[in-house]
Coordinates of C-alpha atoms in Angstrom, one line a residue:
Chain A
M19 CA 0.1 0.0 -0.2
A20 CA 1.2 3.6 -0.8
S21 CA 0.1 7.0 -0.3
V22 CA -0.1 9.4 -4.3
R23 CA 0.8 12.6 -3.7
L24 CA 0.7 15.7 -6.3
V25 CA 2.7 18.8 -6.1
R26 CA 1.8 21.1 -8.6
V27 CA 1.4 19.0 -11.7
R28 CA 0.8 20.7 -14.8
K29 CA -0.4 18.9 -18.4
V30 CA -0.2 21.0 -21.5
F31 CA -1.5 19.3 -25.0
H32 CA -0.1 20.7 -28.4
T33 CA -3.1 20.3 -30.8
P34 CA -3.5 21.4 -34.1
R35 CA -5.5 24.2 -32.9
G36 CA -3.0 25.4 -30.1
E37 CA -2.5 24.8 -27.0
V38 CA -5.1 23.2 -24.5
T39 CA -4.1 23.0 -20.8
A40 CA -5.6 19.6 -19.1
V41 CA -4.6 20.0 -16.1
D42 CA -3.5 23.8 -14.2
D43 CA -1.6 23.3 -11.1
V44 CA -3.2 20.5 -9.0
S45 CA -1.9 19.2 -5.8
L46 CA -3.4 16.6 -4.2
E47 CA -2.7 14.2 -1.2
V48 CA -4.5 10.7 -1.4
R49 CA -3.7 8.9 2.0
D50 CA -2.6 5.3 2.0
G51 CA -6.0 3.4 1.7
E52 CA -7.9 6.0 1.2
F53 CA -10.8 6.3 -1.8
L54 CA -10.6 9.3 -3.2
V55 CA -13.0 9.9 -5.9
L56 CA -11.8 13.0 -8.9
L57 CA -15.5 14.2 -9.5
G58 CA -16.1 16.8 -12.1
P59 CA -17.7 17.3 -15.8
S60 CA -16.1 15.5 -18.7
G61 CA -13.2 17.7 -19.8
C62 CA -12.3 19.0 -16.4
G63 CA -8.9 16.9 -16.0
K64 CA -9.9 13.9 -14.1
T65 CA -9.4 11.3 -16.5
T66 CA -5.5 13.0 -17.5
T67 CA -4.6 13.0 -14.1
L68 CA -5.4 9.5 -13.9
R69 CA -3.5 8.8 -16.7
M70 CA -0.7 10.5 -15.4
I71 CA -0.5 8.9 -12.2
A72 CA -0.8 5.7 -14.2
G73 CA 2.0 6.5 -16.1
L74 CA 0.2 7.1 -19.8
E75 CA 1.0 10.8 -19.9
T76 CA 3.4 12.6 -18.7
P77 CA 2.6 15.8 -17.1
T78 CA 4.1 19.1 -18.5
R79 CA 5.1 20.2 -15.1
G80 CA 5.2 19.0 -11.5
E81 CA 6.1 16.2 -9.7
I82 CA 4.1 12.6 -8.6
Y83 CA 4.9 10.3 -5.9
I84 CA 3.8 6.9 -4.8
G85 CA 5.2 6.3 -1.5
D86 CA 8.5 8.2 -1.5
R87 CA 9.1 7.7 -4.6
L88 CA 9.0 10.4 -7.1
V89 CA 7.7 8.5 -10.6
N90 CA 7.7 11.1 -13.1
N91 CA 10.2 9.3 -15.4
L92 CA 9.1 5.7 -14.3
H93 CA 7.7 3.2 -16.5
P94 CA 4.0 2.7 -16.3
K95 CA 5.6 -1.2 -15.5
D96 CA 7.6 0.0 -13.0
R97 CA 4.8 2.0 -10.8
D98 CA 3.2 -1.0 -9.9
V99 CA -0.3 0.8 -10.2
A100 CA -3.6 -1.1 -11.8
M101 CA -5.7 0.5 -13.6
V102 CA -9.4 -0.5 -14.2
F103 CA -10.5 1.3 -18.1
Q104 CA -13.6 2.9 -18.8
N105 CA -14.4 0.8 -21.6
Y106 CA -12.1 -2.2 -19.8
A107 CA -10.1 -2.9 -22.2
L108 CA -9.8 -6.3 -21.9
Y109 CA -7.5 -8.3 -24.4
P110 CA -10.2 -9.4 -27.1
H111 CA -8.1 -12.4 -28.3
M112 CA -7.5 -14.0 -25.0
R113 CA -9.6 -16.1 -22.3
V114 CA -10.7 -14.5 -19.0
R115 CA -8.2 -16.7 -17.4
D116 CA -5.3 -15.6 -19.5
I117 CA -6.6 -12.0 -18.7
I118 CA -6.3 -12.2 -15.3
A119 CA -3.8 -14.1 -15.5
F120 CA -1.7 -11.3 -17.8
P121 CA 0.0 -9.5 -15.0
L122 CA 1.4 -12.4 -13.1
K123 CA 2.2 -14.3 -16.5
I124 CA 4.7 -11.3 -17.4
R125 CA 6.3 -11.3 -14.1
K126 CA 7.1 -14.6 -14.5
Y127 CA 5.6 -16.0 -11.5
P128 CA 5.0 -19.7 -11.4
R129 CA 2.5 -21.7 -13.0
E130 CA 0.8 -22.4 -9.8
E131 CA 1.3 -19.9 -8.2
I132 CA -0.7 -18.0 -11.3
D133 CA -3.2 -20.6 -10.9
R134 CA -4.1 -20.3 -7.1
R135 CA -4.5 -16.8 -7.5
V136 CA -6.6 -16.3 -10.6
R137 CA -8.5 -19.0 -8.7
E138 CA -9.0 -17.3 -5.5
V139 CA -9.7 -13.7 -7.6
A140 CA -12.2 -15.6 -9.2
E141 CA -14.1 -16.5 -6.4
L142 CA -14.1 -13.1 -4.7
L143 CA -15.4 -11.1 -8.2
K144 CA -17.7 -14.7 -8.6
I145 CA -16.9 -15.0 -12.1
E146 CA -15.4 -18.9 -11.4
H147 CA -18.0 -20.1 -14.6
L148 CA -16.3 -17.5 -16.6
L149 CA -13.1 -17.8 -17.0
D150 CA -12.8 -20.2 -20.2
R151 CA -14.7 -17.1 -22.3
R152 CA -13.4 -14.9 -24.4
P153 CA -14.6 -10.9 -23.6
R154 CA -17.3 -10.8 -26.7
E155 CA -18.6 -13.6 -25.2
L156 CA -19.5 -11.4 -21.7
S157 CA -22.1 -8.9 -20.4
G158 CA -20.9 -5.6 -19.6
G159 CA -21.3 -6.8 -16.0
E160 CA -18.9 -9.5 -16.7
Q161 CA -16.6 -7.5 -18.5
Q162 CA -16.3 -5.4 -15.8
R163 CA -16.1 -7.9 -13.2
V164 CA -12.8 -9.2 -15.4
A165 CA -11.2 -5.8 -16.0
L166 CA -11.1 -5.8 -12.1
G167 CA -10.1 -9.2 -11.4
R168 CA -7.3 -8.4 -13.4
A169 CA -6.5 -5.3 -11.6
I170 CA -6.8 -6.9 -8.3
V171 CA -4.7 -10.1 -9.2
R172 CA -1.4 -8.2 -8.7
R173 CA -2.0 -6.7 -5.2
P174 CA -0.8 -3.7 -6.5
Q175 CA -0.1 -0.5 -4.6
V176 CA -2.4 1.9 -6.0
F177 CA -5.9 1.1 -8.1
L178 CA -6.6 3.6 -10.8
M179 CA -10.5 3.3 -11.8
D180 CA -11.6 5.4 -15.1
E181 CA -15.3 6.0 -15.3
P182 CA -15.3 2.2 -14.6
L183 CA -19.2 1.9 -14.2
S184 CA -20.3 4.3 -16.3
N185 CA -20.9 1.6 -19.4
L186 CA -23.5 -0.5 -17.0
D187 CA -27.1 0.2 -16.8
A188 CA -28.2 1.9 -14.0
K189 CA -29.8 -1.3 -12.0
L190 CA -26.0 -2.9 -12.3
R191 CA -24.7 0.2 -11.5
V192 CA -25.8 0.6 -8.2
V193 CA -25.0 -2.9 -7.3
M194 CA -21.2 -2.8 -8.5
R195 CA -21.1 0.6 -6.1
A196 CA -22.1 -1.0 -3.3
E197 CA -19.6 -4.1 -4.2
L198 CA -16.6 -2.0 -5.0
K199 CA -16.4 0.3 -2.1
R200 CA -16.6 -3.3 0.1
L201 CA -13.9 -4.8 -2.0
Q202 CA -11.6 -1.4 -1.4
K203 CA -12.6 -1.3 2.2
S204 CA -11.1 -5.2 2.3
L205 CA -8.3 -5.5 0.0
G206 CA -7.3 -1.8 1.7
V207 CA -5.6 -1.0 -0.8
T208 CA -5.0 3.2 -2.3
T209 CA -7.7 3.8 -4.6
I210 CA -8.3 6.9 -7.2
Y211 CA -11.4 6.5 -8.7
V212 CA -12.6 9.0 -11.3
T213 CA -15.9 10.1 -12.4
H214 CA -18.3 12.7 -13.4
D215 CA -21.6 10.8 -11.2
Q216 CA -21.9 13.3 -8.0
V217 CA -23.8 10.0 -6.7
E218 CA -21.3 7.4 -7.2
A219 CA -18.2 10.2 -5.8
M220 CA -20.6 10.8 -2.6
T221 CA -21.7 7.3 -2.2
M222 CA -18.0 5.4 -2.3
A223 CA -15.4 8.1 -1.6
D224 CA -13.9 8.7 1.4
R225 CA -13.1 12.2 0.1
I226 CA -13.8 13.9 -3.1
A227 CA -11.6 16.5 -4.9
V228 CA -13.9 18.3 -7.1
M229 CA -12.0 19.3 -10.5
N230 CA -13.0 22.2 -12.7
K231 CA -11.4 23.5 -15.7
G232 CA -8.6 21.4 -14.6
R233 CA -8.2 22.6 -11.5
V234 CA -9.2 21.2 -8.1
V235 CA -12.1 23.2 -7.0
Q236 CA -12.2 21.7 -3.6
L237 CA -11.1 18.7 -1.7
G238 CA -13.0 17.2 1.5
T239 CA -15.2 14.3 2.6
P240 CA -18.3 14.0 1.1
R241 CA -20.0 15.3 4.2
E242 CA -17.7 18.4 3.9
L243 CA -18.5 19.5 0.4
F244 CA -22.3 18.8 1.1
A245 CA -22.2 20.5 3.7
R246 CA -19.9 23.5 3.1
P247 CA -19.6 24.1 -0.8
A248 CA -17.0 26.1 -1.4
N249 CA -18.1 27.6 -4.7
T250 CA -21.1 27.6 -6.4
F251 CA -19.6 25.2 -9.0
V252 CA -19.2 22.4 -6.2
A253 CA -22.6 23.9 -4.9
G254 CA -24.3 23.4 -7.9
F255 CA -22.7 20.3 -9.0
I256 CA -23.3 18.1 -5.8
G257 CA -26.6 17.3 -4.2
S258 CA -29.5 15.8 -6.7
P259 CA -31.5 18.3 -7.7
P260 CA -29.1 20.7 -7.8
M261 CA -28.7 23.6 -5.1
N262 CA -31.3 26.1 -6.3
M263 CA -29.3 29.6 -7.1
I264 CA -31.0 33.1 -7.5
E265 CA -29.1 36.0 -8.2
C266 CA -29.3 38.8 -5.7
S267 CA -28.4 42.0 -5.2
L268 CA -27.7 43.7 -1.8
D269 CA -30.1 46.6 -0.3
P270 CA -27.7 48.2 2.4
G271 CA -30.4 50.3 3.3
R272 CA -33.4 47.5 4.2
G273 CA -30.6 45.2 5.3
L274 CA -32.2 42.6 3.0
L275 CA -31.1 40.7 -0.6
D276 CA -33.3 41.7 -3.5
C277 CA -33.9 38.8 -5.7
G278 CA -37.2 40.0 -7.5
V279 CA -40.0 38.5 -6.4
L280 CA -38.2 37.3 -3.5
K281 CA -36.7 39.5 -0.7
Y282 CA -34.5 37.3 1.5
P283 CA -33.8 39.5 5.2
L284 CA -30.1 39.3 6.2
D285 CA -28.8 39.1 9.5
P286 CA -26.9 42.3 10.2
N287 CA -23.8 40.2 10.7
T288 CA -23.6 39.0 7.4
G289 CA -25.5 41.8 5.8
S290 CA -21.7 44.4 7.2
L291 CA -20.1 41.5 5.9
L292 CA -21.0 41.6 2.5
Q293 CA -21.1 45.3 2.7
S294 CA -17.3 45.3 4.0
R295 CA -16.1 43.3 1.5
G296 CA -17.6 45.2 -1.0
V297 CA -20.1 42.4 -2.6
I298 CA -23.5 43.7 -3.9
E299 CA -23.9 40.9 -6.2
V300 CA -24.5 37.9 -4.9
I301 CA -25.5 34.2 -5.5
L302 CA -28.3 32.8 -2.8
G303 CA -28.0 29.4 -2.8
I304 CA -30.6 26.8 -0.9
R305 CA -31.0 22.8 -1.1
P306 CA -33.8 21.8 -2.8
Q307 CA -34.4 19.7 0.7
H308 CA -33.7 22.3 2.8
V309 CA -36.5 24.7 1.2
R310 CA -39.9 24.9 3.6
I311 CA -43.3 25.9 2.1
Q312 CA -46.0 26.5 3.5
K313 CA -49.8 26.9 2.6
G314 CA -50.9 29.4 4.7
E315 CA -49.3 33.4 5.7
V316 CA -46.3 32.7 7.3
P317 CA -44.6 35.9 9.2
D318 CA -40.7 34.8 8.2
S319 CA -41.2 33.9 4.4
V320 CA -39.1 35.3 1.2
A321 CA -42.1 34.8 -0.9
R322 CA -45.4 34.0 -1.7
V323 CA -45.7 32.5 -5.1
P324 CA -48.2 29.9 -7.4
V325 CA -46.8 26.4 -7.7
Y326 CA -45.5 26.0 -11.4
V327 CA -45.3 22.3 -11.6
V328 CA -45.4 19.2 -9.2
E329 CA -43.4 16.6 -9.7
P330 CA -44.2 13.3 -7.5
M331 CA -41.1 10.9 -6.9
G332 CA -42.9 8.3 -4.5
T333 CA -40.8 9.0 -1.6
E334 CA -41.0 12.7 -2.2
T335 CA -42.4 15.3 -4.4
I336 CA -40.6 17.9 -6.4
V337 CA -42.2 21.2 -6.0
N338 CA -40.9 23.6 -8.6
F339 CA -41.7 27.5 -8.1
K340 CA -41.0 30.1 -10.9
L341 CA -39.5 33.0 -9.7
G342 CA -39.0 35.7 -12.7
E343 CA -36.6 33.9 -14.8
T344 CA -35.5 31.3 -12.5
M345 CA -36.9 28.1 -11.1
L346 CA -37.0 27.2 -7.6
K347 CA -37.4 23.6 -6.6
A348 CA -38.6 22.4 -2.8
V349 CA -38.3 18.9 -2.1
V350 CA -41.1 17.9 0.3
P351 CA -42.6 14.4 2.0
A352 CA -44.9 12.6 -0.6
D353 CA -47.6 13.1 2.5
V354 CA -47.8 16.3 1.6
E355 CA -50.8 17.6 -1.0
V356 CA -49.6 19.9 -3.2
E357 CA -51.1 20.9 -6.5
A358 CA -49.9 23.2 -9.3
G359 CA -51.3 26.7 -9.0
E360 CA -51.9 27.1 -5.5
V361 CA -50.3 30.0 -3.7
W362 CA -47.6 28.8 -1.2
S363 CA -45.5 30.5 1.4
I364 CA -41.8 29.9 0.9
V365 CA -39.4 29.7 4.0
F366 CA -35.6 30.1 3.8
P367 CA -34.4 28.3 7.0
R368 CA -31.6 30.8 7.7
E369 CA -28.8 28.4 8.8
R370 CA -29.2 26.8 4.8
V371 CA -28.5 29.5 2.7
Y372 CA -25.6 29.9 1.6
I373 CA -24.5 33.4 -0.1
F374 CA -21.9 33.6 -3.2
D375 CA -20.1 36.7 -4.4
K376 CA -21.5 36.1 -8.0
K377 CA -18.1 37.6 -9.5
S378 CA -15.4 35.2 -8.3
G379 CA -18.6 32.4 -7.4
E380 CA -16.3 32.0 -3.9
L381 CA -18.9 30.8 -0.9
V382 CA -19.4 34.3 1.3
A383 CA -21.2 33.2 4.0
Chain B
M20 CA -32.6 -7.8 -68.2
F21 CA -30.0 -5.0 -66.8
L22 CA -27.5 -7.3 -66.2
L23 CA -26.9 -8.4 -69.6
P24 CA -24.4 -6.2 -71.0
S25 CA -22.0 -6.7 -67.9
L26 CA -23.0 -10.3 -68.0
A27 CA -22.0 -10.4 -71.8
L28 CA -18.8 -8.6 -70.9
L29 CA -17.9 -11.3 -67.7
V30 CA -18.4 -14.4 -70.2
G31 CA -16.3 -12.7 -72.9
I32 CA -13.6 -12.0 -71.3
G33 CA -13.3 -14.3 -68.5
L34 CA -15.0 -17.7 -69.1
A35 CA -15.0 -18.1 -73.1
P36 CA -11.1 -17.8 -72.9
F37 CA -11.1 -20.5 -70.3
F38 CA -13.3 -22.8 -71.8
Y39 CA -11.5 -21.8 -75.4
V40 CA -8.6 -23.1 -73.3
L41 CA -10.3 -26.0 -72.2
I42 CA -11.3 -27.2 -75.1
L43 CA -7.5 -26.7 -76.8
S44 CA -6.1 -28.8 -74.0
F45 CA -7.9 -32.1 -75.7
H46 CA -6.5 -31.3 -78.9
R47 CA -3.3 -31.5 -80.8
Y48 CA -2.6 -28.0 -82.3
R49 CA 0.1 -25.7 -82.5
L50 CA 0.0 -22.2 -83.7
T51 CA 2.4 -23.2 -87.2
W52 CA -0.1 -26.0 -88.2
S53 CA -3.1 -23.3 -89.0
D54 CA -3.4 -25.5 -92.3
R55 CA -4.5 -28.6 -90.2
P56 CA -7.6 -29.4 -88.2
W57 CA -7.6 -29.5 -84.9
E58 CA -7.0 -33.0 -83.5
F59 CA -9.1 -34.8 -80.5
V60 CA -6.4 -36.5 -78.6
G61 CA -8.5 -36.8 -74.9
L62 CA -6.4 -36.7 -72.2
D63 CA -2.9 -37.2 -74.1
N64 CA -1.6 -33.5 -73.2
Y65 CA -2.2 -34.0 -69.8
R66 CA -0.8 -37.4 -69.6
Y67 CA 3.0 -35.6 -71.2
V68 CA 2.4 -32.7 -68.8
M69 CA 2.0 -34.7 -66.0
N70 CA 5.0 -37.1 -66.9
W71 CA 7.5 -34.2 -68.0
E72 CA 9.6 -33.4 -65.7
R73 CA 10.6 -29.9 -66.8
F74 CA 7.0 -29.1 -65.6
W75 CA 7.4 -30.5 -62.0
D76 CA 11.0 -28.6 -61.7
A77 CA 9.4 -25.8 -62.8
A78 CA 6.6 -26.0 -60.0
W79 CA 9.2 -26.5 -57.2
N80 CA 10.9 -23.3 -58.6
T81 CA 8.0 -21.4 -58.5
I82 CA 7.2 -22.9 -55.1
V83 CA 10.7 -21.8 -53.7
F84 CA 11.0 -18.6 -55.2
A85 CA 7.1 -17.7 -53.9
V86 CA 7.9 -19.1 -50.4
G87 CA 11.1 -17.2 -50.7
T88 CA 9.5 -13.6 -51.5
T89 CA 6.7 -14.3 -49.5
L90 CA 8.8 -14.8 -46.2
L91 CA 11.2 -12.0 -47.1
S92 CA 9.4 -9.4 -48.5
F93 CA 6.8 -10.0 -44.9
A94 CA 9.8 -9.8 -42.9
V95 CA 10.9 -6.7 -44.1
G96 CA 7.4 -4.8 -44.4
F97 CA 6.3 -5.8 -41.1
A98 CA 9.7 -4.7 -39.0
L99 CA 9.5 -1.2 -41.5
A100 CA 5.6 -1.3 -40.4
L101 CA 6.3 -1.6 -37.0
F102 CA 8.7 1.0 -36.8
L103 CA 6.7 3.4 -38.9
S104 CA 3.7 3.1 -36.9
Q105 CA 5.4 4.8 -34.4
R106 CA 5.2 8.7 -33.8
F107 CA 8.4 10.7 -34.8
R108 CA 9.7 13.3 -36.6
G109 CA 10.0 13.0 -40.2
R110 CA 7.8 9.4 -40.8
G111 CA 5.4 11.2 -43.0
I112 CA 8.1 11.6 -45.5
L113 CA 10.2 7.8 -44.7
R114 CA 6.5 6.2 -45.2
A115 CA 6.2 7.7 -48.6
L116 CA 9.7 6.7 -49.5
V117 CA 9.0 3.2 -48.5
I118 CA 6.3 3.0 -51.2
I119 CA 8.6 3.7 -54.1
P120 CA 9.8 0.6 -55.1
L121 CA 5.7 -0.6 -55.7
L122 CA 5.3 2.4 -58.1
I123 CA 8.5 1.3 -60.6
P124 CA 7.2 -1.5 -63.3
P125 CA 8.5 -5.1 -62.9
V126 CA 10.5 -4.7 -65.6
S127 CA 12.2 -1.6 -64.8
V128 CA 12.9 -3.4 -61.7
G129 CA 14.0 -6.4 -62.8
L130 CA 16.4 -4.4 -65.6
M131 CA 17.4 -2.1 -62.7
W132 CA 18.8 -4.9 -60.7
R133 CA 20.1 -6.7 -63.2
F134 CA 22.5 -3.8 -63.9
I135 CA 23.1 -3.4 -60.3
L136 CA 23.8 -7.1 -59.7
H137 CA 25.7 -7.5 -62.8
P138 CA 29.0 -9.6 -62.3
L139 CA 31.1 -7.5 -64.5
L140 CA 29.4 -3.8 -64.4
G141 CA 27.1 -3.8 -60.9
L142 CA 27.7 -1.7 -58.4
V143 CA 27.1 -4.7 -55.3
P144 CA 29.4 -7.0 -56.7
W145 CA 31.8 -4.3 -57.2
I146 CA 31.4 -3.1 -53.5
I147 CA 31.6 -6.9 -51.8
K148 CA 34.4 -7.1 -53.9
S149 CA 36.5 -3.4 -53.1
V150 CA 35.2 -4.7 -49.0
T151 CA 35.8 -8.3 -49.0
G152 CA 38.0 -9.3 -52.0
V153 CA 35.3 -11.7 -52.5
T154 CA 34.0 -12.1 -56.4
V155 CA 30.4 -13.0 -55.7
S156 CA 28.7 -14.0 -58.9
F157 CA 24.4 -13.2 -58.4
F158 CA 23.3 -15.0 -61.3
E159 CA 26.0 -18.1 -62.1
T160 CA 24.9 -20.5 -59.4
P161 CA 21.3 -22.0 -59.6
A162 CA 21.1 -21.4 -55.8
M163 CA 22.2 -18.2 -56.3
A164 CA 20.7 -17.1 -59.1
M165 CA 17.2 -17.9 -57.0
F166 CA 18.5 -16.3 -54.6
S167 CA 18.8 -13.2 -56.2
L168 CA 15.6 -13.3 -58.0
I169 CA 14.2 -13.6 -54.8
L170 CA 16.0 -10.6 -53.6
I171 CA 14.5 -8.4 -56.3
D172 CA 11.1 -9.6 -55.9
A173 CA 10.9 -8.8 -52.3
W174 CA 12.5 -5.6 -52.7
E175 CA 9.6 -4.7 -55.3
W176 CA 6.9 -6.2 -52.9
F177 CA 7.8 -5.4 -49.3
P178 CA 6.0 -2.2 -49.8
F179 CA 2.9 -3.5 -50.7
M180 CA 3.1 -6.1 -47.2
F181 CA 4.5 -2.7 -45.4
L182 CA 1.1 -1.2 -46.3
V183 CA -1.1 -3.8 -45.7
L184 CA 0.4 -4.4 -42.0
L185 CA 0.5 -0.7 -41.6
A186 CA -2.9 0.0 -42.1
G187 CA -3.6 -3.0 -39.7
L188 CA -1.4 -1.8 -37.0
E189 CA -3.1 1.6 -37.2
S190 CA -6.5 0.3 -37.1
L191 CA -5.9 -1.8 -33.9
P192 CA -7.6 -0.8 -31.0
R193 CA -5.4 1.6 -28.2
E194 CA -7.0 0.6 -25.2
P195 CA -5.4 -3.1 -25.0
Y196 CA -2.4 -1.4 -25.3
E197 CA -2.7 0.9 -22.8
A198 CA -3.6 -1.7 -20.6
A199 CA -0.9 -4.1 -21.3
Y200 CA 1.4 -1.2 -20.2
V201 CA -0.1 -0.4 -16.8
D202 CA -0.3 -4.6 -16.3
G203 CA 3.6 -4.3 -16.7
A204 CA 4.4 -5.4 -20.1
N205 CA 7.9 -4.4 -21.7
R206 CA 7.7 -3.6 -25.4
Y207 CA 8.7 -7.6 -26.5
Q208 CA 5.9 -8.5 -24.3
I209 CA 3.2 -6.4 -25.9
F210 CA 4.7 -7.2 -29.2
R211 CA 4.5 -11.3 -28.1
H212 CA 1.0 -11.1 -26.5
I213 CA -1.0 -8.3 -27.7
T214 CA 0.3 -6.8 -31.3
L215 CA 0.6 -10.4 -32.4
P216 CA -2.3 -11.9 -32.1
L217 CA -4.6 -9.0 -32.7
M218 CA -2.5 -8.7 -36.1
R219 CA -2.8 -12.5 -36.8
P220 CA -6.1 -11.7 -39.4
V221 CA -4.1 -9.1 -41.0
I222 CA -1.1 -11.1 -41.4
A223 CA -2.5 -14.1 -43.2
V224 CA -4.6 -12.1 -45.6
A225 CA -1.5 -10.1 -46.4
V226 CA 0.7 -13.3 -46.5
L227 CA -2.1 -15.1 -48.8
L228 CA -2.4 -12.6 -50.9
K229 CA 1.2 -12.2 -51.4
F230 CA 2.1 -15.8 -52.1
L231 CA -0.3 -15.8 -54.8
I232 CA 0.9 -13.7 -56.4
S233 CA 4.1 -14.7 -56.3
L234 CA 3.2 -18.3 -57.9
K235 CA 2.0 -15.8 -60.8
V236 CA 5.4 -15.0 -61.3
Y237 CA 6.4 -14.1 -65.0
D238 CA 8.0 -10.9 -65.6
I239 CA 11.0 -10.3 -63.3
I240 CA 12.2 -14.0 -64.4
Y241 CA 11.9 -12.7 -68.0
T242 CA 13.8 -9.7 -67.8
V243 CA 16.6 -11.2 -65.0
T244 CA 17.6 -14.5 -65.9
T245 CA 15.2 -15.7 -68.6
G246 CA 14.8 -18.9 -66.8
G247 CA 18.6 -19.7 -66.4
P248 CA 21.0 -20.7 -65.8
G249 CA 19.7 -24.1 -67.6
T250 CA 16.3 -23.8 -66.3
A251 CA 16.8 -23.5 -62.7
T252 CA 14.8 -20.3 -62.1
E253 CA 12.5 -21.3 -65.0
T254 CA 8.7 -20.9 -63.1
L255 CA 5.5 -22.4 -64.4
S256 CA 4.5 -18.7 -65.9
Y257 CA 7.4 -18.6 -67.7
L258 CA 7.7 -21.9 -68.6
I259 CA 4.0 -21.7 -70.1
Y260 CA 4.9 -18.6 -72.1
R261 CA 7.8 -20.4 -73.8
Q262 CA 6.2 -23.3 -74.3
T263 CA 2.8 -21.2 -76.2
F264 CA 4.2 -18.6 -77.4
A265 CA 7.8 -19.3 -77.9
Y266 CA 7.6 -22.8 -79.6
F267 CA 4.0 -22.3 -80.7
W268 CA 2.5 -25.5 -78.7
V269 CA -0.4 -23.9 -78.3
D270 CA -2.4 -27.5 -77.1
R271 CA 0.4 -28.5 -74.3
G272 CA 0.7 -24.8 -72.7
S273 CA -3.0 -24.8 -72.2
A274 CA -3.0 -28.1 -70.6
M275 CA 0.0 -27.0 -68.3
A276 CA -2.0 -23.7 -67.6
L277 CA -5.0 -25.4 -66.4
V278 CA -3.1 -27.9 -64.3
Y279 CA -1.2 -24.8 -62.9
E280 CA -4.6 -23.2 -62.1
Y281 CA -5.8 -26.2 -60.1
L282 CA -2.6 -26.0 -58.3
I283 CA -3.1 -22.5 -57.1
I284 CA -6.8 -23.0 -56.8
L285 CA -5.8 -25.9 -54.5
F286 CA -3.5 -23.7 -52.3
A287 CA -5.5 -21.1 -52.1
V288 CA -8.3 -23.0 -51.3
L289 CA -6.2 -24.8 -48.0
F290 CA -4.6 -21.8 -47.1
V291 CA -8.0 -20.0 -46.4
K292 CA -9.8 -23.0 -44.7
Y293 CA -6.5 -23.6 -42.2
A294 CA -5.1 -20.0 -42.1
L295 CA -7.3 -17.6 -42.4
V296 CA -10.6 -19.4 -40.4
K297 CA -7.6 -20.3 -37.3
A298 CA -6.6 -16.6 -37.3
R299 CA -10.3 -15.2 -37.4
A300 CA -11.0 -17.8 -34.6
G301 CA -7.7 -17.0 -33.1

């Protein structure tokens, strides 16, 4: 086992259309045995970061350490990492048995040792009955297990996983998510996992590094990211449905945020904080789960508006309100009866409201 | 209905000559006997050909030549394809240079090499002599003449192998390579366990094509050795040509041509059956 450390890593690709900075000054420490997820939209540099750790790409600048070893100039085979690819990258001409055995075979392990380990891994992943098949005879989920088996069999220092579940159907993904997490914990191998799916990240990770435009914008545990997003990007990316974001401007005279239809009274401290920083244009954020709605008049309501559309989800109901141009979503228990067109009062509990600087997107209060 | 014109064309240029040759092969007929009618002789021509040592010698020569040039052009073509499938500066120019031999007409290739290897005027014998002091004669002994022919033909054809194999290499999926790198394979292991097995169908097709083309070799033999010394490098095409159009024994030539054709078909069928099917299943 080993930790993985990235120090100011940068990767620039030279394309016919000019230089593209895929990864920009990323510093990151993955602890020994940790399950770290690199989360971000496509093109944010998460896969490139992973490929640099694997040795499939060379950093333009910066250092990558696995354990205490600087691995920048080390060939992939000498890094002792195993990778699971998005499309599995199984060897099409080999049988499952040989695919799993491949990393051991090329390291010239004795025959009996290879057989024993392949059997163990097959048992662990429940693919004993597939050992004599070829990749094209396997379903997506089975191929995924074989790819996992090939990574596990060698007992590497670090697992690198590039969206391993994204090619599976939704149901299987949920099953594999849990299995993968359990497997990682039981093997205790440091794992770096790339995904664009925030649910995957939240459910599996010890810590998440959210990436955007080649940079790590926030690093923390799933709870931390959910409870205290550092900026509008993280706030909008994590949580489902995404956080409501409403553009407002500070009205210092009346001590409130003026958001068109909606007026949010600030507590005096927050008001003076915004003023002292010279922040006038802000984005008010609140998660749909935290928006409270009431049918009658309520003294501390921020607005009274008609319901635009109601989306029943079974266990809960998503109620949509139209506030000028923006849509406000509120998640309420399924037993609350709401009809489109009814006028409801909206309440923002003070401790659940995030205020971001509109210009920088950073969290202010 | 609309197929009729093309069908007529096909019959005219494809099937009619075939049947003409087939009928000829059962008759006694020489071009020099234009006033005598065809005389039906049954299998006489075939009997003659099957018992004719020179025919079987030519068949053997053809196979030696075809195997030699196929292996040599494959080895050179594959090595170059592997080399030029890597990324480096100047790759495009090198690729273009490699193709050149394929663009030269075979007759020119033959004549060119005949001069380059000429015992008195040639560049290569001169270089060998000035470096090692040994006089090498490239066309004197039967073995050397065959070797030289294989060398020349392989030189002309390695770009074909190169092109086919390069196209194959470029179309291989990238992922298994990355997986193998991370799995810890070195260059040789990747070649042995990934490239070679994935390339097997392409290699099989390229080798089959080249082998069948080589069995029909004529132009290089004609321009370089004219089948000599003696009949040591006489191949079937060349023998048939000589019998038919130099000695005007059209009947015997026809019989030989047909036997030759069946031999080639037999090779092709066997090869497709074993090599290609196995490669695909592999």
